C-alpha positions as a Markdown table, in Angstrom:
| # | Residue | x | y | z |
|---|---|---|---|---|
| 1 | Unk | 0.0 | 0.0 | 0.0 |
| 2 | Unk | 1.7 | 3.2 | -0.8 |
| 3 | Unk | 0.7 | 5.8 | 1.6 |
| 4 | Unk | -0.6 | 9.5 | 1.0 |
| 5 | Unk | 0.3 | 12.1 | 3.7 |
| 6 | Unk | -2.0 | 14.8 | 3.9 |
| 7 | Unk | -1.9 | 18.0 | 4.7 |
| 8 | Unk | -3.7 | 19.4 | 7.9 |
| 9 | Unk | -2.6 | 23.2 | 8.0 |
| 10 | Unk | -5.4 | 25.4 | 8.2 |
| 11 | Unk | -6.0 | 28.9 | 8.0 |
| 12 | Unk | -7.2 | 29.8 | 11.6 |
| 13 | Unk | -9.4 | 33.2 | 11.3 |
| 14 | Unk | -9.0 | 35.2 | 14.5 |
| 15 | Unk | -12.8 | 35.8 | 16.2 |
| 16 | Unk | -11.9 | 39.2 | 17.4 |
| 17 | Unk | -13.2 | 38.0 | 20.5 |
| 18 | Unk | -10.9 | 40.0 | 22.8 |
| 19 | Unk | -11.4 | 43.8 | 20.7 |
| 20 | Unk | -13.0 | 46.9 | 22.4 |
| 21 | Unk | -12.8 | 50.8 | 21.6 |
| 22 | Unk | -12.3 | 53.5 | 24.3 |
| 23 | Unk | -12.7 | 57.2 | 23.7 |
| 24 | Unk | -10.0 | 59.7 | 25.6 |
| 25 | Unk | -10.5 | 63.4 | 25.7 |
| 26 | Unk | -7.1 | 65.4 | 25.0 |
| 27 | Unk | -8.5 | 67.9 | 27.6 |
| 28 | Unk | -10.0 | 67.5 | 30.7 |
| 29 | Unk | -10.1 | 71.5 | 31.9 |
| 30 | Unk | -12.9 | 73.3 | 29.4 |
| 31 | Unk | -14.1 | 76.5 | 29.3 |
| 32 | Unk | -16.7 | 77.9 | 27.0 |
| 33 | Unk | -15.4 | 78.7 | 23.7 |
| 34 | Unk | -12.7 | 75.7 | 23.9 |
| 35 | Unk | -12.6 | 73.5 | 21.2 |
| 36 | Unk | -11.3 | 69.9 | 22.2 |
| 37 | Unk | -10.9 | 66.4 | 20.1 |
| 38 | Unk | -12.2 | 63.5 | 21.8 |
| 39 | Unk | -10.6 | 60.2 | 19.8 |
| 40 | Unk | -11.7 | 57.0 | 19.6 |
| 41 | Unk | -9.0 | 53.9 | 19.9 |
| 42 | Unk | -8.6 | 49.9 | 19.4 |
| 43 | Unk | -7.9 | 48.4 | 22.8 |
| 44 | Unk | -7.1 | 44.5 | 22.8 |
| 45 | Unk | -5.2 | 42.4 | 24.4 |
| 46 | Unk | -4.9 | 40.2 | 21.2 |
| 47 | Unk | -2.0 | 41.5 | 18.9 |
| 48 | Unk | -3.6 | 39.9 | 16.1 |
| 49 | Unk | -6.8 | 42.1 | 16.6 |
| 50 | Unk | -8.0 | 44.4 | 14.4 |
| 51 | Unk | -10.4 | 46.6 | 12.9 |
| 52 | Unk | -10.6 | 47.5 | 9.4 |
| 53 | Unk | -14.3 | 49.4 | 9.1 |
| 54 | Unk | -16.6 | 50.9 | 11.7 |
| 55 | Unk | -20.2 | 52.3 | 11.4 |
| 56 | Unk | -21.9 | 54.1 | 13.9 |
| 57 | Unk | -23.6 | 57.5 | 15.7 |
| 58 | Unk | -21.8 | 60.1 | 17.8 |
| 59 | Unk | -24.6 | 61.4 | 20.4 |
| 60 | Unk | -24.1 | 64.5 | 22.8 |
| 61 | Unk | -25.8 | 67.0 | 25.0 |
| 62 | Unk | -26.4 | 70.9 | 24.3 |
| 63 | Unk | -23.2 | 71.7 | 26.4 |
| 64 | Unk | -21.2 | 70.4 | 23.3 |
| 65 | Unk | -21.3 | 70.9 | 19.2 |
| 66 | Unk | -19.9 | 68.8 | 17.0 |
| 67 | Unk | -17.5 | 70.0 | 14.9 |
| 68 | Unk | -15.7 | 67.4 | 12.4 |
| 69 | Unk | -14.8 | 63.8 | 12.6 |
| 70 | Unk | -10.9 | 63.1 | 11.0 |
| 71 | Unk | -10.2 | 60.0 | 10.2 |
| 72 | Unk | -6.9 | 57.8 | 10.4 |
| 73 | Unk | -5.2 | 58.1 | 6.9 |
| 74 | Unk | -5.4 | 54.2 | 6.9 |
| 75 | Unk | -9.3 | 54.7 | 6.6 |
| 76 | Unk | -11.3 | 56.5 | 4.2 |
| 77 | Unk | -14.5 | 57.5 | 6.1 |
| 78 | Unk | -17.6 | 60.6 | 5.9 |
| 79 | Unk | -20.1 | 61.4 | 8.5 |
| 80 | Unk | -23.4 | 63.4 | 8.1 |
| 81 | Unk | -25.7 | 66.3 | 9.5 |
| 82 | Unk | -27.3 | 63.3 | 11.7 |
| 83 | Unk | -24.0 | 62.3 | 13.5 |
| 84 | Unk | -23.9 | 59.1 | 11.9 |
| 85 | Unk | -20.3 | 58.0 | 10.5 |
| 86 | Unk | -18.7 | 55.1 | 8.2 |
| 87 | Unk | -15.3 | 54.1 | 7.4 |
| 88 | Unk | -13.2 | 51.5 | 6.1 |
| 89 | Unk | -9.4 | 50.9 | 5.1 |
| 90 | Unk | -6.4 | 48.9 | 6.0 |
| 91 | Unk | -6.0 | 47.1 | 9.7 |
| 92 | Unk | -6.0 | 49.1 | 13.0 |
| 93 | Unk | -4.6 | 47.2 | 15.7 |
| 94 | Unk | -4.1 | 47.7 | 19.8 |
| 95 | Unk | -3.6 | 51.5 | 20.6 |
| 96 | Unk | -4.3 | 53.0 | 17.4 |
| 97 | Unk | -6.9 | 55.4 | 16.7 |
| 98 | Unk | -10.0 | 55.0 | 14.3 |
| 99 | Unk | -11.0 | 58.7 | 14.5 |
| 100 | Unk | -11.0 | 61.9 | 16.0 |
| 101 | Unk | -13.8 | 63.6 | 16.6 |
| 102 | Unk | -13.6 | 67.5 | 17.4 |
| 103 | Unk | -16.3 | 69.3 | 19.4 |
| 104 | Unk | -16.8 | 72.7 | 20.5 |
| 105 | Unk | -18.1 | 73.8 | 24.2 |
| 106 | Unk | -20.8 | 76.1 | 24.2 |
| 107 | Unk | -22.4 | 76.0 | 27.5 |
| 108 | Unk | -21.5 | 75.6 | 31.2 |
| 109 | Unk | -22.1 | 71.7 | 32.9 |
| 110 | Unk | -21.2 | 68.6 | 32.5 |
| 111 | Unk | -21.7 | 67.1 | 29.4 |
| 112 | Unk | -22.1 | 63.4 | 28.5 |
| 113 | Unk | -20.4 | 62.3 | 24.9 |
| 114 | Unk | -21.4 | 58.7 | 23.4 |
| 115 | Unk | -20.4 | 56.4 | 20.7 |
| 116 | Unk | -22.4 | 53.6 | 19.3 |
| 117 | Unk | -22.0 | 51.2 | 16.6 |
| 118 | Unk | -20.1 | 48.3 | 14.8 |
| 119 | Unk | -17.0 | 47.3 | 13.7 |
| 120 | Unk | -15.8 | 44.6 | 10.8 |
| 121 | Unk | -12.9 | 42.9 | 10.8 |
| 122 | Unk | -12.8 | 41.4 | 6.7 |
| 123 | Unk | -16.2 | 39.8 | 6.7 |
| 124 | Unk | -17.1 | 39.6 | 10.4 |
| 125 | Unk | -19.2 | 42.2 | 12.0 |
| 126 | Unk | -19.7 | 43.1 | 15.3 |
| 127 | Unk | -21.6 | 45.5 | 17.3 |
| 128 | Unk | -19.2 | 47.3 | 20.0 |
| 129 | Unk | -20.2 | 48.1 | 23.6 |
| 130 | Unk | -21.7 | 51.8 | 23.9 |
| 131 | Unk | -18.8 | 54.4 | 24.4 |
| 132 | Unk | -19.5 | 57.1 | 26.9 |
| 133 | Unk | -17.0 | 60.3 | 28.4 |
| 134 | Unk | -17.8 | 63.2 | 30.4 |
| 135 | Unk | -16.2 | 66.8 | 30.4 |
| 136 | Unk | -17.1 | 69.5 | 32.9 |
| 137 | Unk | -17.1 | 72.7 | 30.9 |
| 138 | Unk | -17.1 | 76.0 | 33.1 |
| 139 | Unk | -17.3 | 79.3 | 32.1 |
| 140 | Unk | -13.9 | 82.1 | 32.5 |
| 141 | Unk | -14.5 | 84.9 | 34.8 |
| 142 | Unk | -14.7 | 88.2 | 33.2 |
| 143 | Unk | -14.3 | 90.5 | 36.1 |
| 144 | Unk | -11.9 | 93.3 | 35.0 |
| 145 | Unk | -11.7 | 95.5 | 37.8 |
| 146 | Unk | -8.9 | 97.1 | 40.0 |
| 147 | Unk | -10.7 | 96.8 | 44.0 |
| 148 | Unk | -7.5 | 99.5 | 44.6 |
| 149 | Unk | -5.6 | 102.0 | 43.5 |
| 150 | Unk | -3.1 | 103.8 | 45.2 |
| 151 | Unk | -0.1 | 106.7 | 44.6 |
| 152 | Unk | 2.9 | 106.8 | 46.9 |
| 153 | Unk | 2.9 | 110.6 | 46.7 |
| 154 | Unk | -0.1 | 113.0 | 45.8 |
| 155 | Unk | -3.7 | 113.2 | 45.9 |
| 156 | Unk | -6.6 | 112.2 | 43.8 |
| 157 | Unk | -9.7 | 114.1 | 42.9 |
| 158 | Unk | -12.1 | 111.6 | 43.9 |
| 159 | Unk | -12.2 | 108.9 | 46.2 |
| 160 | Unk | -11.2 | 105.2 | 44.4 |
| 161 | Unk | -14.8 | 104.0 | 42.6 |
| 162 | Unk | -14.1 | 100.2 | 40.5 |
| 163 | Unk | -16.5 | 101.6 | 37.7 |
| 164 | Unk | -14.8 | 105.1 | 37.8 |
| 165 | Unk | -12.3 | 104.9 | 35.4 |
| 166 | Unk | -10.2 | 108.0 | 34.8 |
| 167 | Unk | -8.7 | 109.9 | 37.7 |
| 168 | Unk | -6.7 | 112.9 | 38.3 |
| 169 | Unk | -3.7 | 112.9 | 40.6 |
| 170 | Unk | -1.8 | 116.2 | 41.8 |
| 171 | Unk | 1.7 | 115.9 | 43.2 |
| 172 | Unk | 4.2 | 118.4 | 44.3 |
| 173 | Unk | 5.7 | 120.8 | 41.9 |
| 174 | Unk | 9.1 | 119.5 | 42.5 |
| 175 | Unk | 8.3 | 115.3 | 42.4 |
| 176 | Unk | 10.5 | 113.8 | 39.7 |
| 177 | Unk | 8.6 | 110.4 | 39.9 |
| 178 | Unk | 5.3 | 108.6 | 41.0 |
| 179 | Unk | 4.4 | 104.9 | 42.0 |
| 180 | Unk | 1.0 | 103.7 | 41.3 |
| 181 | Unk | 0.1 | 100.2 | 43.0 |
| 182 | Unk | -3.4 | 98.7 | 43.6 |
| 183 | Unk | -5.1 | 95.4 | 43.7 |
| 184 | Unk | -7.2 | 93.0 | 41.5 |
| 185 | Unk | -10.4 | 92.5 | 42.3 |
| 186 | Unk | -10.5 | 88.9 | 40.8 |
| 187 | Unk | -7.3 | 87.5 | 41.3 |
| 188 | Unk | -7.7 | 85.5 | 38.4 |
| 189 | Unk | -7.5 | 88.5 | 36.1 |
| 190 | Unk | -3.8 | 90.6 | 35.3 |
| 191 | Unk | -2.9 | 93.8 | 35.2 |
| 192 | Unk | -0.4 | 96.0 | 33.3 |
| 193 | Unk | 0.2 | 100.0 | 34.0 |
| 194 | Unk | 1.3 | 99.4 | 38.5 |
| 195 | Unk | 4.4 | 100.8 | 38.0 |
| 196 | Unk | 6.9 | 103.9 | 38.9 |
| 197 | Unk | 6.4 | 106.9 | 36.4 |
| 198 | Unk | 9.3 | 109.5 | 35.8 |
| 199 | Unk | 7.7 | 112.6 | 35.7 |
| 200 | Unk | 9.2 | 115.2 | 33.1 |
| 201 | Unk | 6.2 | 117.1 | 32.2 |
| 202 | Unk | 3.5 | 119.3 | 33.5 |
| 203 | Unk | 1.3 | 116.5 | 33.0 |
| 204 | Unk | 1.7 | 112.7 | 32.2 |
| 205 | Unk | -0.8 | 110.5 | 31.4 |
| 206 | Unk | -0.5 | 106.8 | 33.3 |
| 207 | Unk | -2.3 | 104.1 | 31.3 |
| 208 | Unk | -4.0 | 101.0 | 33.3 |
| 209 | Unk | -5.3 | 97.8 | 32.0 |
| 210 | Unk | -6.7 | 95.0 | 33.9 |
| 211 | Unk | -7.4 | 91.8 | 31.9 |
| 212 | Unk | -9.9 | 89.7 | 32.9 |
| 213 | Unk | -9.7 | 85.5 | 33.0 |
| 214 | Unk | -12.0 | 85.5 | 29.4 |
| 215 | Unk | -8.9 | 88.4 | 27.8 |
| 216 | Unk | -11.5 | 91.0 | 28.3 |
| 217 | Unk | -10.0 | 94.3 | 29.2 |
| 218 | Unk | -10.6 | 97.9 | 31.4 |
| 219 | Unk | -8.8 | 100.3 | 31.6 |
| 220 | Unk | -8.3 | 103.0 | 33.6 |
| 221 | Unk | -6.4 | 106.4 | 33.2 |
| 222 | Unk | -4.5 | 109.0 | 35.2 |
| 223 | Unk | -3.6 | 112.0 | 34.6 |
């Protein structure tokens, strides 16, 4: 009998079984008017996991607009007015990301995003676990006001007011120089113009602007 060996190598196709998706914010400290990217990225403990297509809906609260989704150059993908998305390319494997998506904050609160959908890998198609992340969005103080404001030498024409804004300050005929110093009422705001003055005319004009935590600005002058 002449004997026939066969063959018994076959082609194992990996189930995917171990594949997941996270999303991770690349800012964690929003204010309104911040934009921010949120992306979206394969997590396995399976090297020979991967995804090469994904399907699925971006959902989020008023806090947040949606702004544009980028895919990874391995995938070519669109989404629409409704928040749904679809792309497909080469393999993505452990710690790479699928897509970014970029939102802007327009209101205070906390605000919920979400992910939902499905992922192939070739032919098999899976639906993947809902994706949720929370931002706190609050808003930057725009208080621009000096609480002080003070002159080494001389008197002012009125007493100090926050919403006053231009004052007049007589010193002695013969003072070659002047310090003006205050405080902030917010001390989350700056200020420019608290300095020392050399004084070489009749009159000089001192220039102060307080800038608030938003970059909104007051100033105040002395003459």
């Amino acid at each position: 009998l002449n004997s026939v060996q066969i063959d018994e190598t076959q082609d194992v196709q990996n189930d995917n079984t171990d594949l997941g998706l996270i999303l991770d914010v690349d800012n964690t400290k929003l204010y309104v008017g911040d934009t921010f990217k949120v992306n979206a990225i394969v997590k396995s403990n399976n090297i020979q996991d991967y995804i090469n297509g994904i399907t699925g809906l971006i959902s989020n609260d008023d806090q947040v607009k949606l702004l544009g989704i980028t895919f990874n150059e391995k995938f070519i993908g669109t989404y629409n007015d409704e928040n749904s998305f679809v792309g497909a390319g080469s393999n993505l494997v452990n710690d790479e990301t699928i897509m970014t998506f970029e939102f802007m904050a327009i209101n205070e609160g906390k605000s919920t995003i979400s992910v939902t959908g499905m992922t192939a890998s070739n032919m098999n198609i899976n639906p993947f676990d809902e994706l949720t992340i929370d931002v706190e969005i609050s808003r930057k103080s725009s208080v621009n006001n000096l609480s002080s404001l003070n002159s080494d030498i001389g008197t002012f024409d009125t007493e100090f007011d926050k919403d006053v804004t231009v004052y007049t300050l007589t010193v002695p005929s013969d003072a070659k120089e002047v310090i003006l110093f205050g405080s902030l009422e917010d001390p989350l705001s700056t200020v420019d113009g608290l300095y020392k003055y050399e004084l070489n005319e009749d009159k000089t004009t001192a220039i102060i602007t307080v800038t608030a935590e938003d970059g909104s600005t007051k100033t105040y002058t002395v003459y």
